[in-house]
Structure formats: C-alpha cells, structure tokens
Amino acid sequence: KNQVEQSPQSLIILEGKNCTLQCNYTVSPFSNLRWYKQDTGRGPVSLTIMTFSENTKSNGRYTATLDADTKQSSLHITASQLSDSASYICVVSAVTSYDKVIFGPGTSLSVIP
Amino acid sequence: DVKVTQSSRYLVKRTGEKVFLECVQDMDHENMFWYRQDPGLGLRLIYFSYDVKMKEKGDIPEGYSVSREKKERFSLILESASTNQTSMYLCASRRDPPGEQFFGPGTRLTVL
C-alpha cells in the first residue's frame, strides 16, 4: 500500500534555531517527492521537488534530502523565522498511468520568539 | 503566477442541502483536482479531471460529484450534504504530470 508518514506530528522551536522534519514513504514505483508549506488558512505551496537521482535540493533556508534506497526524506530549516510557522507536507508521486500523488499528514511547526 | 481561486472561503450549510464548490484556474492547466483536508489525515483526493468533460474518482468519491464543462473551471457538488462532510476543501491544478500542483486557498465547509 502506498503510504507517506511524517514525524514529528508537531514541533515548537525558538526563532533562530534550526530544525529537521522527517518523511518516510512506501510508494512504488517512485516518481518524485515534493515538500509543501501550508500556512494556516491557505492552500499548500511547493518548496522543493526531487526525483530519484537527486539527493539534495535547496530553496533559500530550506534544504531537502532524499535517500531513495531507504525511502526517506528530510526537510531542514536553517535559522528559523516566525514566518516559518506552518504545516509542512511531504508528497510522493508514483509512476502510474496518471502519476498518482500521495500526501503525508504533515508536520505542524511553530516558531516562537 | 498561477492563480487558483475558490468561490468561498467559508460556507455553512444544513444537512440535506445541495452544495456547490467552484474552482477556477487562470493558467490553462489540463489537470484539476478536488481534495478534502482533515486533521491528522492529510489531503485526500475526492475527484480529478485530466481534461474538459473528463473525470476520474479519487480515493474518497462517495457523496460527491464533479463537473468540468470548461477547461478553467472544476466544480465539486455535494448532492445532499451530511455532517461528516464538514471539512476543508482544496482545489488544485497542474499542467500535466509530474508537474507541480497549484492550490487554491481552500473552502472551509461546515454542515450543521
């Protein structure tokens, strides 16, 4: 069964600190993995995308890694800001006739001053 | 920039009412999607459409129907709303797989 799991479920960190969010998946055959950021009351917005051959991708203070062998990904946030408070969703696509997309449950991040 | 708009941000309906949720995208995308998002469950796909007048069931289509008469517009219909359909509904569009899905702001539907 295609599944995406994320940990932790929620996280509180101090402004300026770093944090790492985890994503494990059992999606096959793998197509790509995206991390989305969803602010409260808004739709998700894509941060990064990685395909099978990529193992790291950065977008400003966000760095995503992918280990396709262990089927794990992480999202590292450097020097967190209050605006990083959001839900972060790991999304994995499977190669099917129509590129099936499986969403993780998300990690809720709160950055406090 | 891609813009996906949804007809309402908040909606309150009574059990048994027919509910229409509309989604419009302005980037000539082929594919459009309807999801519902519930705490702890993530986004679950209700229906998707890969072209005008085409529709495919997602993972949880029961109690819903859709309509795509024009490329830019994808409507979600609850024929007879029930309390277990209280949720956040998100519409998305993309040009084609495996492209990024662009999401609307969501409609928070409450069924009393």
mmCIF file of C-alpha atoms in Angstrom:
data_model
loop_
_atom_site.group_PDB
_atom_site.id
_atom_site.type_symbol
_atom_site.label_atom_id
_atom_site.label_comp_id
_atom_site.label_asym_id
_atom_site.label_seq_id
_atom_site.Cartn_x
_atom_site.Cartn_y
_atom_site.Cartn_z
ATOM 1 C CA LYS A 1 0.000 0.000 0.000
ATOM 2 C CA ASN A 2 1.338 3.420 -0.948
ATOM 3 C CA GLN A 3 1.837 5.464 2.211
ATOM 4 C CA VAL A 4 3.650 8.554 3.396
ATOM 5 C CA GLU A 5 4.451 9.061 7.071
ATOM 6 C CA GLN A 6 5.856 12.188 8.692
ATOM 7 C CA SER A 7 7.455 12.928 12.018
ATOM 8 C CA PRO A 8 7.170 14.640 14.321
ATOM 9 C CA GLN A 9 3.471 15.417 14.211
ATOM 10 C CA SER A 10 4.177 18.839 15.707
ATOM 11 C CA LEU A 11 7.208 20.824 16.730
ATOM 12 C CA ILE A 12 7.872 24.036 18.636
ATOM 13 C CA ILE A 13 11.219 25.798 18.245
ATOM 14 C CA LEU A 14 12.728 29.140 19.174
ATOM 15 C CA GLU A 15 13.250 31.748 16.493
ATOM 16 C CA GLY A 16 16.717 31.471 15.000
ATOM 17 C CA LYS A 17 17.100 27.759 15.709
ATOM 18 C CA ASN A 18 17.379 25.011 13.099
ATOM 19 C CA CYS A 19 15.061 22.044 12.767
ATOM 20 C CA THR A 20 14.649 18.901 10.681
ATOM 21 C CA LEU A 21 11.399 17.282 9.619
ATOM 22 C CA GLN A 22 11.232 13.661 8.520
ATOM 23 C CA CYS A 23 9.300 11.813 5.838
ATOM 24 C CA ASN A 24 9.205 8.051 5.224
ATOM 25 C CA TYR A 25 7.362 6.578 2.286
ATOM 26 C CA THR A 26 6.397 3.249 0.828
ATOM 27 C CA VAL A 27 5.425 4.433 -2.632
ATOM 28 C CA SER A 28 6.300 2.411 -5.669
ATOM 29 C CA PRO A 29 7.257 2.898 -8.398
ATOM 30 C CA PHE A 30 8.704 6.210 -7.233
ATOM 31 C CA SER A 31 8.443 9.261 -9.459
ATOM 32 C CA ASN A 32 9.268 12.301 -7.333
ATOM 33 C CA LEU A 33 8.988 13.789 -3.859
ATOM 34 C CA ARG A 34 7.894 17.305 -3.012
ATOM 35 C CA TRP A 35 7.772 19.270 0.207
ATOM 36 C CA TYR A 36 4.906 21.731 0.512
ATOM 37 C CA LYS A 37 4.416 24.519 3.032
ATOM 38 C CA GLN A 38 0.874 25.300 4.118
ATOM 39 C CA ASP A 39 0.216 28.462 6.076
ATOM 40 C CA THR A 40 -2.867 28.492 8.284
ATOM 41 C CA GLY A 41 -5.986 29.095 6.233
ATOM 42 C CA ARG A 42 -4.194 28.817 2.909
ATOM 43 C CA GLY A 43 -3.502 26.180 0.293
ATOM 44 C CA PRO A 44 -0.147 24.336 0.190
ATOM 45 C CA VAL A 45 2.738 25.837 -1.781
ATOM 46 C CA SER A 46 5.597 23.759 -3.194
ATOM 47 C CA LEU A 47 9.052 24.298 -1.655
ATOM 48 C CA THR A 48 11.188 21.652 -3.390
ATOM 49 C CA ILE A 49 10.943 18.712 -5.739
ATOM 50 C CA MET A 50 13.365 15.795 -6.033
ATOM 51 C CA THR A 51 13.493 12.924 -8.461
ATOM 52 C CA PHE A 52 15.114 9.531 -7.964
ATOM 53 C CA SER A 53 18.579 10.709 -8.968
ATOM 54 C CA GLU A 54 18.658 13.780 -6.738
ATOM 55 C CA ASN A 55 19.621 13.549 -3.085
ATOM 56 C CA THR A 56 19.569 17.189 -2.032
ATOM 57 C CA LYS A 57 17.764 20.339 -3.099
ATOM 58 C CA SER A 58 17.791 23.787 -1.520
ATOM 59 C CA ASN A 59 15.362 26.683 -1.600
ATOM 60 C CA GLY A 60 16.734 29.521 0.489
ATOM 61 C CA ARG A 61 16.798 28.414 4.125
ATOM 62 C CA TYR A 62 15.037 25.158 3.237
ATOM 63 C CA THR A 63 17.117 22.109 2.296
ATOM 64 C CA ALA A 64 15.515 18.821 1.388
ATOM 65 C CA THR A 65 17.334 15.493 1.203
ATOM 66 C CA LEU A 66 16.268 12.225 -0.329
ATOM 67 C CA ASP A 67 17.558 8.708 0.248
ATOM 68 C CA ALA A 68 15.784 6.616 -2.357
ATOM 69 C CA ASP A 69 17.309 3.389 -1.017
ATOM 70 C CA THR A 70 15.828 3.772 2.451
ATOM 71 C CA LYS A 71 12.824 5.707 1.143
ATOM 72 C CA GLN A 72 13.374 8.596 3.490
ATOM 73 C CA SER A 73 13.422 12.350 3.047
ATOM 74 C CA SER A 74 14.091 15.218 5.378
ATOM 75 C CA LEU A 75 13.458 18.945 5.284
ATOM 76 C CA HIS A 76 15.975 21.056 7.164
ATOM 77 C CA ILE A 77 15.102 24.627 8.063
ATOM 78 C CA THR A 78 18.004 26.888 8.943
ATOM 79 C CA ALA A 79 17.812 29.973 11.167
ATOM 80 C CA SER A 80 14.066 29.706 11.601
ATOM 81 C CA GLN A 81 11.837 32.759 11.383
ATOM 82 C CA LEU A 82 8.369 33.411 12.776
ATOM 83 C CA SER A 83 7.019 33.183 9.226
ATOM 84 C CA ASP A 84 8.170 29.561 9.050
ATOM 85 C CA SER A 85 5.277 28.662 11.367
ATOM 86 C CA ALA A 86 3.151 26.429 9.139
ATOM 87 C CA SER A 87 2.331 22.850 8.303
ATOM 88 C CA TYR A 88 4.925 21.063 6.136
ATOM 89 C CA ILE A 89 3.604 18.312 3.938
ATOM 90 C CA CYS A 90 5.634 15.588 2.236
ATOM 91 C CA VAL A 91 4.105 14.497 -1.066
ATOM 92 C CA VAL A 92 5.281 11.488 -3.071
ATOM 93 C CA SER A 93 4.252 10.715 -6.638
ATOM 94 C CA ALA A 94 4.076 7.221 -8.059
ATOM 95 C CA VAL A 95 4.589 6.370 -11.691
ATOM 96 C CA THR A 96 1.201 5.188 -12.828
ATOM 97 C CA SER A 97 -0.923 5.865 -15.861
ATOM 98 C CA TYR A 98 -1.658 9.171 -14.272
ATOM 99 C CA ASP A 99 1.101 9.983 -11.754
ATOM 100 C CA LYS A 100 -0.688 9.159 -8.502
ATOM 101 C CA VAL A 101 0.101 11.609 -5.710
ATOM 102 C CA ILE A 102 0.169 10.557 -2.045
ATOM 103 C CA PHE A 103 0.157 13.170 0.694
ATOM 104 C CA GLY A 104 1.651 12.779 4.144
ATOM 105 C CA PRO A 105 -0.303 14.005 7.190
ATOM 106 C CA GLY A 106 2.030 16.967 7.687
ATOM 107 C CA THR A 107 4.199 18.321 10.493
ATOM 108 C CA SER A 108 2.923 21.408 12.271
ATOM 109 C CA LEU A 109 5.813 23.745 13.051
ATOM 110 C CA SER A 110 5.517 26.647 15.480
ATOM 111 C CA VAL A 111 8.368 29.135 15.709
ATOM 112 C CA ILE A 112 8.189 31.263 18.860
ATOM 113 C CA PRO A 113 10.109 34.432 19.700
ATOM 114 C CA ASP B 1 1.942 33.390 -11.492
ATOM 115 C CA VAL B 2 -0.633 30.651 -11.439
ATOM 116 C CA LYS B 3 -3.802 31.654 -9.726
ATOM 117 C CA VAL B 4 -6.349 29.176 -8.429
ATOM 118 C CA THR B 5 -9.435 30.698 -6.886
ATOM 119 C CA GLN B 6 -12.270 29.090 -4.977
ATOM 120 C CA SER B 7 -15.753 30.537 -4.773
ATOM 121 C CA SER B 8 -15.984 30.790 -0.990
ATOM 122 C CA ARG B 9 -13.538 30.802 1.917
ATOM 123 C CA TYR B 10 -16.182 29.811 4.461
ATOM 124 C CA LEU B 11 -19.523 28.118 3.937
ATOM 125 C CA VAL B 12 -22.187 26.938 6.369
ATOM 126 C CA LYS B 13 -24.908 24.607 5.126
ATOM 127 C CA ARG B 14 -27.604 22.431 6.643
ATOM 128 C CA THR B 15 -27.848 18.671 6.398
ATOM 129 C CA GLY B 16 -29.526 17.624 3.177
ATOM 130 C CA GLU B 17 -28.749 20.803 1.247
ATOM 131 C CA LYS B 18 -27.121 20.663 -2.179
ATOM 132 C CA VAL B 19 -23.728 22.365 -2.098
ATOM 133 C CA PHE B 20 -21.660 23.685 -4.992
ATOM 134 C CA LEU B 21 -17.970 24.471 -4.594
ATOM 135 C CA GLU B 22 -16.367 26.142 -7.572
ATOM 136 C CA CYS B 23 -12.734 26.361 -8.567
ATOM 137 C CA VAL B 24 -11.218 28.458 -11.352
ATOM 138 C CA GLN B 25 -7.617 28.461 -12.628
ATOM 139 C CA ASP B 26 -6.148 31.009 -14.998
ATOM 140 C CA MET B 27 -3.129 29.161 -16.438
ATOM 141 C CA ASP B 28 -4.738 26.889 -18.999
ATOM 142 C CA HIS B 29 -3.853 23.800 -16.957
ATOM 143 C CA GLU B 30 -5.077 20.435 -18.194
ATOM 144 C CA ASN B 31 -5.499 18.729 -14.845
ATOM 145 C CA MET B 32 -7.644 19.794 -11.899
ATOM 146 C CA PHE B 33 -8.214 18.177 -8.513
ATOM 147 C CA TRP B 34 -10.511 18.322 -5.507
ATOM 148 C CA TYR B 35 -9.213 17.298 -2.073
ATOM 149 C CA ARG B 36 -10.541 17.392 1.423
ATOM 150 C CA GLN B 37 -8.228 18.001 4.341
ATOM 151 C CA ASP B 38 -8.986 16.782 7.834
ATOM 152 C CA PRO B 39 -6.749 16.977 10.934
ATOM 153 C CA GLY B 40 -4.374 14.037 11.174
ATOM 154 C CA LEU B 41 -5.459 12.594 7.824
ATOM 155 C CA GLY B 42 -3.740 14.872 5.364
ATOM 156 C CA LEU B 43 -5.159 15.653 1.964
ATOM 157 C CA ARG B 44 -7.362 13.001 0.430
ATOM 158 C CA LEU B 45 -8.282 13.027 -3.242
ATOM 159 C CA ILE B 46 -12.008 13.166 -3.984
ATOM 160 C CA TYR B 47 -12.055 13.542 -7.775
ATOM 161 C CA PHE B 48 -9.759 14.709 -10.502
ATOM 162 C CA SER B 49 -10.120 15.733 -14.115
ATOM 163 C CA TYR B 50 -7.400 15.474 -16.725
ATOM 164 C CA ASP B 51 -9.315 17.308 -19.446
ATOM 165 C CA VAL B 52 -12.579 19.060 -20.177
ATOM 166 C CA LYS B 53 -15.600 16.823 -19.564
ATOM 167 C CA MET B 54 -13.317 14.093 -18.210
ATOM 168 C CA LYS B 55 -13.416 12.994 -14.586
ATOM 169 C CA GLU B 56 -11.919 10.230 -12.500
ATOM 170 C CA LYS B 57 -12.748 9.078 -8.996
ATOM 171 C CA GLY B 58 -10.128 9.593 -6.355
ATOM 172 C CA ASP B 59 -9.786 7.801 -3.056
ATOM 173 C CA ILE B 60 -12.990 9.073 -1.380
ATOM 174 C CA PRO B 61 -15.603 9.934 -4.054
ATOM 175 C CA GLU B 62 -18.660 8.741 -2.139
ATOM 176 C CA GLY B 63 -21.182 11.506 -1.560
ATOM 177 C CA TYR B 64 -19.573 13.815 -4.131
ATOM 178 C CA SER B 65 -19.809 14.508 -7.835
ATOM 179 C CA VAL B 66 -17.936 16.880 -10.117
ATOM 180 C CA SER B 67 -18.387 18.840 -13.293
ATOM 181 C CA ARG B 68 -15.855 20.203 -15.757
ATOM 182 C CA GLU B 69 -17.607 21.888 -18.650
ATOM 183 C CA LYS B 70 -14.806 24.392 -19.305
ATOM 184 C CA LYS B 71 -11.070 23.941 -19.010
ATOM 185 C CA GLU B 72 -10.618 26.624 -16.372
ATOM 186 C CA ARG B 73 -13.473 25.586 -14.081
ATOM 187 C CA PHE B 74 -13.915 22.491 -11.922
ATOM 188 C CA SER B 75 -16.930 22.199 -9.657
ATOM 189 C CA LEU B 76 -17.461 19.909 -6.688
ATOM 190 C CA ILE B 77 -21.050 19.029 -5.827
ATOM 191 C CA LEU B 78 -22.419 17.603 -2.619
ATOM 192 C CA GLU B 79 -25.843 16.331 -3.638
ATOM 193 C CA SER B 80 -27.121 16.047 -0.057
ATOM 194 C CA ALA B 81 -24.703 17.432 2.485
ATOM 195 C CA SER B 82 -24.068 15.462 5.655
ATOM 196 C CA THR B 83 -22.293 16.408 8.869
ATOM 197 C CA ASN B 84 -19.373 14.094 8.072
ATOM 198 C CA GLN B 85 -18.640 16.254 5.050
ATOM 199 C CA THR B 86 -17.646 19.133 7.307
ATOM 200 C CA SER B 87 -14.058 19.751 6.221
ATOM 201 C CA MET B 88 -11.575 21.970 4.423
ATOM 202 C CA TYR B 89 -11.886 21.541 0.653
ATOM 203 C CA LEU B 90 -8.905 22.332 -1.521
ATOM 204 C CA CYS B 91 -8.824 22.642 -5.288
ATOM 205 C CA ALA B 92 -5.610 22.283 -7.276
ATOM 206 C CA SER B 93 -4.491 22.427 -10.878
ATOM 207 C CA ARG B 94 -1.388 21.431 -12.822
ATOM 208 C CA ARG B 95 -0.333 21.492 -16.448
ATOM 209 C CA ASP B 96 0.354 17.751 -16.669
ATOM 210 C CA PRO B 97 2.153 15.042 -14.672
ATOM 211 C CA PRO B 98 4.574 15.181 -12.977
ATOM 212 C CA GLY B 99 4.207 18.910 -12.678
ATOM 213 C CA GLU B 100 3.601 20.866 -9.514
ATOM 214 C CA GLN B 101 0.040 21.145 -8.280
ATOM 215 C CA PHE B 102 -1.023 24.703 -7.531
ATOM 216 C CA PHE B 103 -3.602 25.019 -4.786
ATOM 217 C CA GLY B 104 -6.428 27.402 -4.136
ATOM 218 C CA PRO B 105 -6.932 28.976 -0.698
ATOM 219 C CA GLY B 106 -9.476 26.386 0.364
ATOM 220 C CA THR B 107 -13.121 26.441 1.412
ATOM 221 C CA ARG B 108 -13.959 25.584 4.988
ATOM 222 C CA LEU B 109 -17.366 23.922 4.829
ATOM 223 C CA THR B 110 -19.446 23.360 7.934
ATOM 224 C CA VAL B 111 -22.551 21.188 7.665
ATOM 225 C CA LEU B 112 -24.965 21.590 10.568
#
